[in-house]
mmCIF file of C-alpha atoms in Angstrom:
data_model
loop_
_atom_site.group_PDB
_atom_site.id
_atom_site.type_symbol
_atom_site.label_atom_id
_atom_site.label_comp_id
_atom_site.label_asym_id
_atom_site.label_seq_id
_atom_site.Cartn_x
_atom_site.Cartn_y
_atom_site.Cartn_z
ATOM 1 C CA UNK Y 1 51.004 -9.892 81.139
ATOM 2 C CA UNK Y 2 48.173 -9.420 83.847
ATOM 3 C CA UNK Y 3 50.735 -8.809 86.625
ATOM 4 C CA UNK Y 4 52.921 -7.056 83.871
ATOM 5 C CA UNK Y 5 49.873 -4.508 83.834
ATOM 6 C CA UNK Y 6 48.785 -4.613 87.597
ATOM 7 C CA UNK Y 7 52.644 -3.360 88.018
ATOM 8 C CA UNK Y 8 52.156 -0.541 85.964
ATOM 9 C CA UNK Y 9 49.175 0.812 87.597
ATOM 10 C CA UNK Y 10 50.662 0.744 91.396
ATOM 11 C CA UNK Y 11 53.232 2.535 89.600
ATOM 12 C CA UNK Y 12 50.655 5.489 88.205
ATOM 13 C CA UNK Y 13 48.919 5.490 91.542
ATOM 14 C CA UNK Y 14 51.885 5.758 93.812
ATOM 15 C CA UNK Y 15 53.182 8.755 91.340
ATOM 16 C CA UNK Y 16 49.832 10.557 91.537
ATOM 17 C CA UNK Y 17 49.982 10.275 95.675
ATOM 18 C CA UNK Y 18 52.939 11.268 95.239
ATOM 19 C CA UNK Y 19 52.196 14.772 93.793
ATOM 20 C CA UNK Y 20 50.073 16.192 95.556
ATOM 21 C CA UNK Y 21 51.671 15.434 99.181
ATOM 22 C CA UNK Y 22 54.112 17.813 97.086
ATOM 23 C CA UNK Y 23 51.519 20.244 97.041
ATOM 24 C CA UNK Y 24 50.496 19.807 100.410
ATOM 25 C CA UNK Y 25 53.889 20.692 101.506
ATOM 26 C CA UNK Y 26 54.877 23.342 98.933
ATOM 27 C CA UNK Y 27 51.119 24.869 100.551
ATOM 28 C CA UNK Y 28 52.219 24.854 103.866
ATOM 29 C CA UNK Y 29 55.151 26.062 103.505
ATOM 30 C CA UNK Y 30 53.716 28.839 101.491
ATOM 31 C CA UNK Y 31 51.532 29.951 104.086
ATOM 32 C CA UNK Y 32 54.106 29.979 106.640
ATOM 33 C CA UNK Y 33 56.331 33.277 104.533
ATOM 34 C CA UNK Y 34 53.278 34.505 104.322
ATOM 35 C CA UNK Y 35 52.043 34.178 108.223
ATOM 36 C CA UNK Y 36 56.319 36.003 108.936
ATOM 37 C CA UNK Y 37 55.512 38.192 106.372
ATOM 38 C CA UNK Y 38 52.346 39.878 108.008
ATOM 39 C CA UNK Y 39 52.840 39.192 111.612
ATOM 40 C CA UNK Y 40 55.871 42.571 111.637
ATOM 41 C CA UNK Y 41 53.262 44.451 109.893
ATOM 42 C CA UNK Y 42 50.899 44.972 112.993
ATOM 43 C CA UNK Y 43 53.716 46.281 115.234
ATOM 44 C CA UNK Y 44 55.007 49.147 112.278
ATOM 45 C CA UNK Y 45 51.297 50.434 112.397
ATOM 46 C CA UNK Y 46 50.783 50.887 116.085
ATOM 47 C CA UNK Y 47 54.309 53.073 115.707
ATOM 48 C CA UNK Y 48 52.835 55.006 112.949
ATOM 49 C CA UNK Y 49 49.472 55.956 114.504
ATOM 50 C CA UNK Y 50 51.279 56.333 117.673
ATOM 51 C CA UNK Y 51 54.101 59.096 116.447
ATOM 52 C CA UNK Y 52 51.164 60.759 114.252
ATOM 53 C CA UNK Y 53 48.764 61.078 117.741
ATOM 54 C CA UNK Y 54 52.242 63.167 119.291
ATOM 55 C CA UNK Y 55 52.530 65.306 115.755
ATOM 56 C CA UNK Y 56 48.596 66.388 116.097
ATOM 57 C CA UNK Y 57 48.346 66.997 119.405
ATOM 58 C CA UNK Y 58 51.847 68.669 119.368
ATOM 59 C CA UNK Y 59 50.948 70.493 116.858
ATOM 60 C CA UNK Y 60 47.396 71.819 118.390
ATOM 61 C CA UNK Y 61 49.423 72.732 121.362
ATOM 62 C CA UNK Y 62 51.502 75.164 119.467
ATOM 63 C CA UNK Y 63 48.218 76.144 117.484
ATOM 64 C CA UNK Y 64 46.658 77.443 121.645
ATOM 65 C CA UNK Y 65 49.828 78.634 122.470
ATOM 66 C CA UNK Y 66 50.943 80.563 119.152
ATOM 67 C CA UNK Y 67 47.720 82.762 118.294
ATOM 68 C CA UNK Y 68 45.796 84.720 120.815
ATOM 69 C CA UNK Y 69 43.720 86.506 118.289
ATOM 70 C CA UNK Y 70 42.077 83.449 118.012
ATOM 71 C CA UNK Y 71 40.902 82.988 121.259
ATOM 72 C CA UNK Y 72 39.906 87.104 121.578
ATOM 73 C CA UNK Y 73 37.948 86.203 118.314
ATOM 74 C CA UNK Y 74 35.926 83.378 120.367
ATOM 75 C CA UNK Y 75 35.903 86.391 122.971
ATOM 76 C CA UNK Y 76 34.179 88.063 120.924
ATOM 77 C CA UNK Y 77 31.583 86.505 118.753
ATOM 78 C CA UNK Y 78 28.646 86.479 118.322
ATOM 79 C CA UNK Y 79 25.479 84.844 120.205
ATOM 80 C CA UNK Y 80 26.127 81.255 119.918
ATOM 81 C CA UNK Y 81 23.291 79.266 117.627
ATOM 82 C CA UNK Y 82 20.537 77.712 119.465
ATOM 83 C CA UNK Y 83 21.078 74.148 120.348
ATOM 84 C CA UNK Y 84 18.071 71.777 118.706
ATOM 85 C CA UNK Y 85 16.266 71.095 121.788
ATOM 86 C CA UNK Y 86 15.259 73.903 123.921
ATOM 87 C CA UNK Y 87 12.498 74.165 126.056
ATOM 88 C CA UNK Y 88 9.709 76.638 125.542
ATOM 89 C CA UNK Y 89 11.278 78.802 128.785
ATOM 90 C CA UNK Y 90 14.477 78.955 126.986
ATOM 91 C CA UNK Y 91 13.410 79.322 123.446
ATOM 92 C CA UNK Y 92 11.326 82.437 124.855
ATOM 93 C CA UNK Y 93 14.157 84.439 126.745
ATOM 94 C CA UNK Y 94 16.909 83.479 123.784
ATOM 95 C CA UNK Y 95 14.020 85.581 121.461
ATOM 96 C CA UNK Y 96 13.575 88.396 124.541
ATOM 97 C CA UNK Y 97 18.005 88.981 124.567
ATOM 98 C CA UNK Y 98 18.520 88.600 120.772
ATOM 99 C CA UNK Y 99 15.104 91.786 120.859
ATOM 100 C CA UNK Y 100 17.131 93.221 123.600
ATOM 101 C CA UNK Y 101 20.877 92.836 121.988
ATOM 102 C CA UNK Y 102 19.122 94.456 118.657
ATOM 103 C CA UNK Y 103 17.819 96.880 120.930
ATOM 104 C CA UNK Y 104 21.351 98.396 122.699
ATOM 105 C CA UNK Y 105 22.031 98.793 118.652
ATOM 106 C CA UNK Y 106 19.209 100.186 117.039
ATOM 107 C CA UNK Y 107 19.582 103.337 120.027
ATOM 108 C CA UNK Y 108 23.001 103.457 119.798
ATOM 109 C CA UNK Y 109 23.692 103.926 115.720
ATOM 110 C CA UNK Y 110 20.561 106.647 116.512
ATOM 111 C CA UNK Y 111 22.454 108.801 119.199
ATOM 112 C CA UNK Y 112 26.320 108.443 117.967
ATOM 113 C CA UNK Y 113 27.232 110.312 114.717
ATOM 114 C CA UNK Y 114 27.963 107.626 111.607
ATOM 115 C CA UNK Y 115 31.442 108.197 112.512
ATOM 116 C CA UNK Y 116 31.436 107.276 115.454
ATOM 117 C CA UNK Y 117 28.753 104.239 114.652
ATOM 118 C CA UNK Y 118 31.689 103.070 111.947
ATOM 119 C CA UNK Y 119 34.414 102.802 114.065
ATOM 120 C CA UNK Y 120 32.071 100.674 116.481
ATOM 121 C CA UNK Y 121 31.625 98.448 113.909
ATOM 122 C CA UNK Y 122 34.790 98.484 112.197
ATOM 123 C CA UNK Y 123 36.407 97.253 115.730
ATOM 124 C CA UNK Y 124 33.575 94.355 116.045
ATOM 125 C CA UNK Y 125 32.561 93.252 112.917
ATOM 126 C CA UNK Y 126 29.868 90.782 114.921
ATOM 127 C CA UNK Y 127 27.820 93.933 116.216
ATOM 128 C CA UNK Y 128 26.790 94.719 112.152
ATOM 129 C CA UNK Y 129 25.649 90.771 111.684
ATOM 130 C CA UNK Y 130 23.294 90.948 115.070
ATOM 131 C CA UNK Y 131 22.193 94.345 115.059
ATOM 132 C CA UNK Y 132 20.568 92.736 111.313
ATOM 133 C CA UNK Y 133 19.612 89.519 113.003
ATOM 134 C CA UNK Y 134 17.125 91.331 115.498
ATOM 135 C CA UNK Y 135 15.943 93.596 112.544
ATOM 136 C CA UNK Y 136 15.211 90.665 110.345
ATOM 137 C CA UNK Y 137 13.124 89.867 112.638
ATOM 138 C CA UNK Y 138 11.462 92.433 113.906
ATOM 139 C CA UNK Y 139 10.274 93.067 109.631
ATOM 140 C CA UNK Y 140 8.770 89.781 109.798
ATOM 141 C CA UNK Y 141 6.468 91.679 112.622
ATOM 142 C CA UNK Y 142 5.695 94.687 110.015
ATOM 143 C CA UNK Y 143 2.899 94.549 107.579
ATOM 144 C CA UNK Y 144 5.210 95.909 105.024
ATOM 145 C CA UNK Y 145 8.510 95.711 104.034
ATOM 146 C CA UNK Y 146 9.483 99.023 102.442
ATOM 147 C CA UNK Y 147 12.173 97.829 100.836
ATOM 148 C CA UNK Y 148 8.886 96.212 98.556
ATOM 149 C CA UNK Y 149 7.245 99.454 97.314
ATOM 150 C CA UNK Y 150 10.728 99.820 96.263
ATOM 151 C CA UNK Y 151 11.142 97.200 94.024
ATOM 152 C CA UNK Y 152 8.347 97.531 92.765
ATOM 153 C CA UNK Y 153 8.209 100.850 91.264
ATOM 154 C CA UNK Y 154 11.669 100.498 89.940
ATOM 155 C CA UNK Y 155 10.082 97.486 88.527
ATOM 156 C CA UNK Y 156 7.196 99.055 87.290
ATOM 157 C CA UNK Y 157 9.261 102.617 85.746
ATOM 158 C CA UNK Y 158 11.197 100.064 84.382
ATOM 159 C CA UNK Y 159 9.318 98.971 81.953
ATOM 160 C CA UNK Y 160 8.335 102.323 80.957
ATOM 161 C CA UNK Y 161 10.189 104.195 77.736
ATOM 162 C CA UNK Y 162 10.407 107.874 77.557
ATOM 163 C CA UNK Y 163 8.550 110.311 75.384
ATOM 164 C CA UNK Y 164 8.666 113.641 74.323
ATOM 165 C CA UNK Y 165 7.618 116.249 76.563
ATOM 166 C CA UNK Y 166 3.512 116.554 77.094
ATOM 167 C CA UNK Y 167 0.896 118.964 75.669
ATOM 168 C CA UNK Y 168 1.059 121.868 77.434
ATOM 169 C CA UNK Y 169 -1.548 122.258 80.983
ATOM 170 C CA UNK Y 170 -1.408 119.094 80.469
ATOM 171 C CA UNK Y 171 -2.161 117.275 83.709
ATOM 172 C CA UNK Y 172 1.170 115.215 84.970
ATOM 173 C CA UNK Y 173 2.449 111.558 84.692
ATOM 174 C CA UNK Y 174 0.755 109.990 87.742
ATOM 175 C CA UNK Y 175 4.539 108.441 89.007
ATOM 176 C CA UNK Y 176 4.722 104.966 88.413
ATOM 177 C CA UNK Y 177 3.744 106.560 84.325
ATOM 178 C CA UNK Y 178 7.702 108.449 84.874
ATOM 179 C CA UNK Y 179 10.026 106.587 83.390
ATOM 180 C CA UNK Y 180 13.574 105.674 85.552
ATOM 181 C CA UNK Y 181 16.200 108.893 84.983
ATOM 182 C CA UNK Y 182 19.079 107.171 82.705
ATOM 183 C CA UNK Y 183 21.727 108.114 81.737
ATOM 184 C CA UNK Y 184 22.797 107.155 79.200
ATOM 185 C CA UNK Y 185 20.915 104.487 79.078
ATOM 186 C CA UNK Y 186 21.199 103.195 82.654
ATOM 187 C CA UNK Y 187 20.063 103.999 85.462
ATOM 188 C CA UNK Y 188 22.538 104.017 88.641
ATOM 189 C CA UNK Y 189 20.771 103.493 91.878
ATOM 190 C CA UNK Y 190 22.523 103.851 95.662
ATOM 191 C CA UNK Y 191 20.741 102.112 98.232
ATOM 192 C CA UNK Y 192 22.559 104.164 101.090
ATOM 193 C CA UNK Y 193 22.169 102.526 104.537
ATOM 194 C CA UNK Y 194 21.344 98.927 102.486
ATOM 195 C CA UNK Y 195 21.812 96.357 105.577
ATOM 196 C CA UNK Y 196 22.284 93.109 104.020
ATOM 197 C CA UNK Y 197 21.103 94.425 100.849
ATOM 198 C CA UNK Y 198 18.126 92.992 99.709
ATOM 199 C CA UNK Y 199 17.484 95.306 96.744
ATOM 200 C CA UNK Y 200 20.734 95.019 94.739
ATOM 201 C CA UNK Y 201 20.252 90.986 95.651
ATOM 202 C CA UNK Y 202 16.607 91.247 94.018
ATOM 203 C CA UNK Y 203 17.738 92.820 90.942
ATOM 204 C CA UNK Y 204 20.361 90.737 90.301
ATOM 205 C CA UNK Y 205 18.473 88.020 88.127
ATOM 206 C CA UNK Y 206 16.779 90.867 86.204
ATOM 207 C CA UNK Y 207 18.582 94.298 86.488
ATOM 208 C CA UNK Y 208 20.675 93.865 82.827
ATOM 209 C CA UNK Y 209 17.131 93.221 81.335
ATOM 210 C CA UNK Y 210 15.649 96.787 82.783
ATOM 211 C CA UNK Y 211 19.198 98.248 82.387
ATOM 212 C CA UNK Y 212 19.077 99.291 86.138
ATOM 213 C CA UNK Y 213 22.955 98.898 87.949
ATOM 214 C CA UNK Y 214 22.187 99.143 91.971
ATOM 215 C CA UNK Y 215 25.433 100.144 93.994
ATOM 216 C CA UNK Y 216 24.474 99.016 97.635
ATOM 217 C CA UNK Y 217 26.611 101.357 100.871
ATOM 218 C CA UNK Y 218 26.939 100.251 104.699
ATOM 219 C CA UNK Y 219 28.882 100.890 107.215
ATOM 220 C CA UNK Y 220 30.123 96.992 107.095
ATOM 221 C CA UNK Y 221 30.041 94.816 103.878
ATOM 222 C CA UNK Y 222 27.887 91.410 105.168
ATOM 223 C CA UNK Y 223 28.032 89.957 101.178
ATOM 224 C CA UNK Y 224 30.348 91.341 98.187
ATOM 225 C CA UNK Y 225 27.317 93.404 96.760
ATOM 226 C CA UNK Y 226 27.742 95.776 99.531
ATOM 227 C CA UNK Y 227 30.623 98.238 99.602
ATOM 228 C CA UNK Y 228 31.550 99.543 103.710
ATOM 229 C CA UNK Y 229 31.838 102.938 103.785
ATOM 230 C CA UNK Y 230 30.565 105.793 106.253
ATOM 231 C CA UNK Y 231 27.366 107.412 104.055
ATOM 232 C CA UNK Y 232 28.217 110.793 105.172
ATOM 233 C CA UNK Y 233 31.515 110.153 102.795
ATOM 234 C CA UNK Y 234 30.284 107.725 100.098
ATOM 235 C CA UNK Y 235 33.811 106.710 97.449
ATOM 236 C CA UNK Y 236 31.236 108.615 94.671
ATOM 237 C CA UNK Y 237 32.225 110.808 91.980
ATOM 238 C CA UNK Y 238 29.656 114.181 92.061
ATOM 239 C CA UNK Y 239 26.620 113.303 89.675
ATOM 240 C CA UNK Y 240 27.617 110.020 89.626
ATOM 241 C CA UNK Y 241 23.531 108.628 90.237
ATOM 242 C CA UNK Y 242 20.501 108.721 89.526
ATOM 243 C CA UNK Y 243 18.840 108.004 92.146
ATOM 244 C CA UNK Y 244 19.963 107.913 96.465
ATOM 245 C CA UNK Y 245 17.682 105.393 99.118
ATOM 246 C CA UNK Y 246 17.287 105.704 101.685
ATOM 247 C CA UNK Y 247 14.875 103.467 103.365
ATOM 248 C CA UNK Y 248 14.932 103.565 107.164
ATOM 249 C CA UNK Y 249 18.533 104.343 107.176
ATOM 250 C CA UNK Y 250 18.953 108.421 108.321
ATOM 251 C CA UNK Y 251 19.957 107.033 111.955
ATOM 252 C CA UNK Y 252 22.624 109.193 112.802
ATOM 253 C CA UNK Y 253 22.677 112.700 114.887
ATOM 254 C CA UNK Y 254 24.545 113.719 111.567
ATOM 255 C CA UNK Y 255 21.663 112.872 109.103
ATOM 256 C CA UNK Y 256 21.288 116.357 107.414
ATOM 257 C CA UNK Y 257 25.307 115.470 106.183
ATOM 258 C CA UNK Y 258 23.748 112.397 104.523
ATOM 259 C CA UNK Y 259 21.297 114.920 102.507
ATOM 260 C CA UNK Y 260 23.863 116.671 101.051
ATOM 261 C CA UNK Y 261 26.052 114.450 100.313
ATOM 262 C CA UNK Y 262 23.274 112.549 98.512
ATOM 263 C CA UNK Y 263 22.370 115.802 96.934
ATOM 264 C CA UNK Y 264 26.849 115.773 95.761
ATOM 265 C CA UNK Y 265 25.969 111.808 93.794
ATOM 266 C CA UNK Y 266 22.755 112.912 92.696
ATOM 267 C CA UNK Y 267 23.193 113.723 88.712
ATOM 268 C CA UNK Y 268 20.609 117.254 87.945
ATOM 269 C CA UNK Y 269 16.784 116.536 88.320
ATOM 270 C CA UNK Y 270 17.488 113.156 89.803
ATOM 271 C CA UNK Y 271 15.397 111.554 92.227
ATOM 272 C CA UNK Y 272 15.847 110.793 95.986
ATOM 273 C CA UNK Y 273 13.065 108.415 97.518
ATOM 274 C CA UNK Y 274 13.045 108.353 101.452
ATOM 275 C CA UNK Y 275 11.017 105.905 103.353
ATOM 276 C CA UNK Y 276 11.576 106.461 107.212
ATOM 277 C CA UNK Y 277 8.480 105.407 110.168
ATOM 278 C CA UNK Y 278 5.575 107.623 111.285
ATOM 279 C CA UNK Y 279 7.037 107.846 115.338
ATOM 280 C CA UNK Y 280 9.789 110.153 113.924
ATOM 281 C CA UNK Y 281 7.557 112.547 113.087
ATOM 282 C CA UNK Y 282 5.712 115.516 115.121
ATOM 283 C CA UNK Y 283 1.998 115.350 114.894
ATOM 284 C CA UNK Y 284 0.188 117.646 112.894
ATOM 285 C CA UNK Y 285 -0.328 121.010 114.809
ATOM 286 C CA UNK Y 286 -3.134 123.330 114.783
ATOM 287 C CA UNK Y 287 -3.102 126.510 112.809
ATOM 288 C CA UNK Y 288 -4.454 128.451 115.146
ATOM 289 C CA UNK Y 289 -2.247 127.142 117.906
ATOM 290 C CA UNK Y 290 1.183 129.797 118.957
ATOM 291 C CA UNK Y 291 4.620 127.768 117.943
ATOM 292 C CA UNK Y 292 5.919 126.534 120.985
ATOM 293 C CA UNK Y 293 9.162 127.916 120.152
ATOM 294 C CA UNK Y 294 8.341 131.224 119.946
ATOM 295 C CA UNK Y 295 9.568 134.731 122.293
ATOM 296 C CA UNK Y 296 5.937 135.680 122.758
ATOM 297 C CA UNK Y 297 4.951 132.176 124.116
ATOM 298 C CA UNK Y 298 7.469 131.474 126.163
ATOM 299 C CA UNK Y 299 6.819 135.037 127.490
ATOM 300 C CA UNK Y 300 3.748 133.903 128.696
ATOM 301 C CA UNK Y 301 4.336 130.295 129.726
ATOM 302 C CA UNK Y 302 7.035 131.962 132.333
ATOM 303 C CA UNK Y 303 4.643 134.887 133.710
ATOM 304 C CA UNK Y 304 2.079 131.965 134.477
ATOM 305 C CA UNK Y 305 2.452 129.447 137.110
ATOM 306 C CA UNK Y 306 1.959 126.069 137.409
ATOM 307 C CA UNK Y 307 -1.481 125.241 137.554
ATOM 308 C CA UNK Y 308 -2.658 128.212 135.345
ATOM 309 C CA UNK Y 309 -0.242 126.276 132.763
ATOM 310 C CA UNK Y 310 -2.091 123.078 133.495
ATOM 311 C CA UNK Y 311 -5.527 124.753 133.238
ATOM 312 C CA UNK Y 312 -4.774 125.649 129.850
ATOM 313 C CA UNK Y 313 -3.358 122.509 128.203
ATOM 314 C CA UNK Y 314 -5.854 120.605 129.660
ATOM 315 C CA UNK Y 315 -8.878 123.089 128.391
ATOM 316 C CA UNK Y 316 -6.335 122.777 125.359
ATOM 317 C CA UNK Y 317 -7.106 119.398 124.405
ATOM 318 C CA UNK Y 318 -10.793 119.810 125.467
ATOM 319 C CA UNK Y 319 -11.675 122.074 122.801
ATOM 320 C CA UNK Y 320 -9.495 119.515 120.865
ATOM 321 C CA UNK Y 321 -12.068 116.672 121.076
ATOM 322 C CA UNK Y 322 -15.378 118.962 121.393
ATOM 323 C CA UNK Y 323 -14.525 119.794 118.011
ATOM 324 C CA UNK Y 324 -13.673 116.505 116.701
ATOM 325 C CA UNK Y 325 -17.408 115.153 118.568
ATOM 326 C CA UNK Y 326 -19.628 118.004 118.100
ATOM 327 C CA UNK Y 327 -18.602 120.006 114.818
ATOM 328 C CA UNK Y 328 -17.447 117.458 113.068
ATOM 329 C CA UNK Y 329 -13.867 118.508 112.411
ATOM 330 C CA UNK Y 330 -11.591 116.015 110.825
ATOM 331 C CA UNK Y 331 -9.352 114.485 113.647
ATOM 332 C CA UNK Y 332 -6.019 115.218 112.298
ATOM 333 C CA UNK Y 333 -4.131 114.795 115.518
ATOM 334 C CA UNK Y 334 -2.704 111.272 114.983
ATOM 335 C CA UNK Y 335 -1.836 112.146 110.940
ATOM 336 C CA UNK Y 336 2.302 112.650 110.714
ATOM 337 C CA UNK Y 337 3.869 116.052 110.060
ATOM 338 C CA UNK Y 338 6.592 115.264 108.419
ATOM 339 C CA UNK Y 339 6.645 119.248 107.204
ATOM 340 C CA UNK Y 340 9.926 120.089 109.014
ATOM 341 C CA UNK Y 341 11.841 117.591 107.761
ATOM 342 C CA UNK Y 342 10.052 118.423 103.872
ATOM 343 C CA UNK Y 343 11.684 121.793 104.379
ATOM 344 C CA UNK Y 344 15.396 120.744 105.387
ATOM 345 C CA UNK Y 345 15.334 118.975 102.774
ATOM 346 C CA UNK Y 346 14.280 122.087 100.888
ATOM 347 C CA UNK Y 347 16.927 123.820 102.012
ATOM 348 C CA UNK Y 348 19.510 121.108 101.099
ATOM 349 C CA UNK Y 349 18.127 121.696 96.702
ATOM 350 C CA UNK Y 350 15.501 118.771 96.717
ATOM 351 C CA UNK Y 351 11.967 119.423 95.944
ATOM 352 C CA UNK Y 352 9.218 117.589 96.243
ATOM 353 C CA UNK Y 353 8.243 115.278 93.714
ATOM 354 C CA UNK Y 354 4.684 116.159 92.611
ATOM 355 C CA UNK Y 355 2.267 117.331 94.812
ATOM 356 C CA UNK Y 356 -0.212 114.793 95.448
ATOM 357 C CA UNK Y 357 2.167 111.143 95.050
ATOM 358 C CA UNK Y 358 5.388 113.309 97.147
ATOM 359 C CA UNK Y 359 4.459 112.715 100.123
ATOM 360 C CA UNK Y 360 3.172 108.426 100.870
ATOM 361 C CA UNK Y 361 1.599 107.978 105.018
ATOM 362 C CA UNK Y 362 -1.094 105.486 103.382
ATOM 363 C CA UNK Y 363 0.741 102.463 105.463
ATOM 364 C CA UNK Y 364 0.714 103.075 109.521
ATOM 365 C CA UNK Y 365 3.642 102.291 110.800
ATOM 366 C CA UNK Y 366 5.980 104.333 107.356
ATOM 367 C CA UNK Y 367 6.282 107.880 105.437
ATOM 368 C CA UNK Y 368 7.345 107.103 101.464
ATOM 369 C CA UNK Y 369 8.720 110.481 100.241
ATOM 370 C CA UNK Y 370 9.762 111.411 96.470
ATOM 371 C CA UNK Y 371 12.002 114.633 95.844
ATOM 372 C CA UNK Y 372 14.048 115.371 92.882
ATOM 373 C CA UNK Y 373 17.635 117.489 92.994
ATOM 374 C CA UNK Y 374 16.041 120.285 91.259
ATOM 375 C CA UNK Y 375 16.964 123.552 93.262
ATOM 376 C CA UNK Y 376 20.288 125.277 94.515
ATOM 377 C CA UNK Y 377 20.544 125.048 98.118
ATOM 378 C CA UNK Y 378 20.350 127.450 100.945
ATOM 379 C CA UNK Y 379 22.085 126.021 103.533
ATOM 380 C CA UNK Y 380 24.898 123.556 104.203
ATOM 381 C CA UNK Y 381 28.427 122.740 102.369
ATOM 382 C CA UNK Y 382 26.969 123.446 98.933
ATOM 383 C CA UNK Y 383 25.946 126.782 98.968
ATOM 384 C CA UNK Y 384 27.265 129.039 95.726
ATOM 385 C CA UNK Y 385 28.114 132.576 97.023
ATOM 386 C CA UNK Y 386 25.968 134.733 95.252
ATOM 387 C CA UNK Y 387 28.575 137.759 93.662
ATOM 388 C CA UNK Y 388 27.576 141.402 93.013
ATOM 389 C CA UNK Y 389 27.707 142.953 90.357
ATOM 390 C CA UNK Y 390 30.210 144.526 88.704
ATOM 391 C CA UNK Y 391 30.512 148.574 89.106
ATOM 392 C CA UNK Y 392 27.251 148.772 90.862
ATOM 393 C CA UNK Y 393 27.783 149.805 94.728
ATOM 394 C CA UNK Y 394 25.112 147.878 96.648
ATOM 395 C CA UNK Y 395 23.371 150.218 99.179
ATOM 396 C CA UNK Y 396 23.115 149.985 102.451
ATOM 397 C CA UNK Y 397 20.136 150.240 104.529
ATOM 398 C CA UNK Y 398 19.702 150.380 107.873
ATOM 399 C CA UNK Y 399 17.861 147.559 109.208
ATOM 400 C CA UNK Y 400 15.896 147.731 112.488
ATOM 401 C CA UNK Y 401 16.231 144.972 114.994
ATOM 402 C CA UNK Y 402 13.324 142.223 115.693
ATOM 403 C CA UNK Y 403 12.201 139.182 117.728
ATOM 404 C CA UNK Y 404 13.187 136.323 115.223
ATOM 405 C CA UNK Y 405 12.845 132.891 116.011
ATOM 406 C CA UNK Y 406 15.927 130.935 117.729
ATOM 407 C CA UNK Y 407 17.165 128.738 114.708
ATOM 408 C CA UNK Y 408 16.385 124.695 115.371
ATOM 409 C CA UNK Y 409 18.479 122.687 115.690
ATOM 410 C CA UNK Y 410 18.024 120.899 112.288
ATOM 411 C CA UNK Y 411 18.677 117.039 113.214
ATOM 412 C CA UNK Y 412 16.252 117.370 116.263
ATOM 413 C CA UNK Y 413 13.252 117.621 113.270
ATOM 414 C CA UNK Y 414 13.384 113.212 113.414
ATOM 415 C CA UNK Y 415 13.714 112.640 116.444
ATOM 416 C CA UNK Y 416 15.424 109.232 117.583
ATOM 417 C CA UNK Y 417 13.959 105.490 118.714
ATOM 418 C CA UNK Y 418 14.918 105.459 121.980
ATOM 419 C CA UNK Y 419 13.547 102.582 123.811
ATOM 420 C CA UNK Y 420 11.872 102.497 127.689
ATOM 421 C CA UNK Y 421 14.897 101.060 130.425
ATOM 422 C CA UNK Y 422 13.056 98.386 131.626
#
C-alpha cells in the first residue's frame, strides 16, 4: 500500500512538471509571433514619414512659386518688431527710425489733400499702422491728451437732464451743466479722423447708459469700430449727427471741406468740437500794427530800402519789449490768435458756443473750441442764393471802386506741421 501511494505522488509531480513546461513553450511561441508581427511595422512608418516630408516640400515649393502677392506683401510689410535683446545703441537707433518715419508721414498728411491721403493708405494700409505707432509714442510725452478732456465732457454732460427754459435775463448756464444735444433721446457723435477710435472704445462700457452712440471715421479701418472714409465725403445722411468732433484731425490742405461736411451732417443747433495744436495758429498781433497784407503797407515796404526795413522791425520789437517791461503791459506776444480760424467757421455757419468757455487756451499745447451750427453760411458749398421779392425791381447803384484787401487763402489759416530736414 505504501508503495502504491508513492507511485501516485510521483505521477502527480510528473504531470505538474509537464503542464509547466507546456505553458513555458506556449509563452515562447506567443513572443515569437509578436516579434514577427512588430518587425515590419517600423519599415512602414519610415516609408510614411518619407512620403509626408516629400509632400510638404512640394507644397512649400508650389506656394512660393504660385503666390507672388505674398512675397510683395512681405517686402512692403511694416517695421519688424524689436528683437528681445537690443543694445542701448540699437534701441536708440530704432526709436529714431520710428520717429523719423512718423514725421515723414505726418508732414505728408498735412501738405496734401485728403483724397490723396486716402488713396495712399488704400494702396499701403501698413503705413496707417506705422503712423499711429509713432503717434502713440508722442502722446506718452504730452501732459494731457485732448481725447481725455472730450471723454470727460461727454460723461459729465451725458448725465445732465434736459431742463426747461430759464428765466429771462438769467446768467447763461456753464457748458459743463448743459445737456448734450439729442435726437429722440439719443446723442449721436461723429468722431472724424478718429485714429484708433479711442473715444468709441472708451464709451463702449457706459455708452448705452448715457444713451450716446459714437460713429468713428478715418482714412483706414484698424478696428471694427472705425469706418474707412474720406472726411470730406462722409457716408452719412444730412442732419443725422448731434456732435461732430475734430481732435487733431484738420490735417489735409482741404480742411475747410471737412468743416463744410460737418455742417452738412450736423443737426440744427448741433455742436462742433475742435482741438488743435497751438503752433498751427498765429500769435496775437498788436491792435495798432498795420495789416501785413494791406495795399498801403505793401507800398510802403516796396518804397523803403532793406536797411530801413530792418531798422523799423528792430524798433518795433524794442518798443514792444519796453511796453512790457516799463509800462507793465501784459505780454501777449506768445498767446495764440484763433480769430482768423473762428472767422472761417463763422462764414460756414458755425457760431461760438458761449463767450468765455467756447475757447479754452488753458493747455500749453492745445486749443479747444466749441461751436454750434446756428447760422446760415455766407461762403462755401452750402450758401443759399436769396431770391429778390417778386414785383419789385432792384435799384441799380454805381459804386466807386475801393482798394479792397486781397482774399486770404483760408486753408493757410491753419499752419501745417512741417519738420526741418536733418
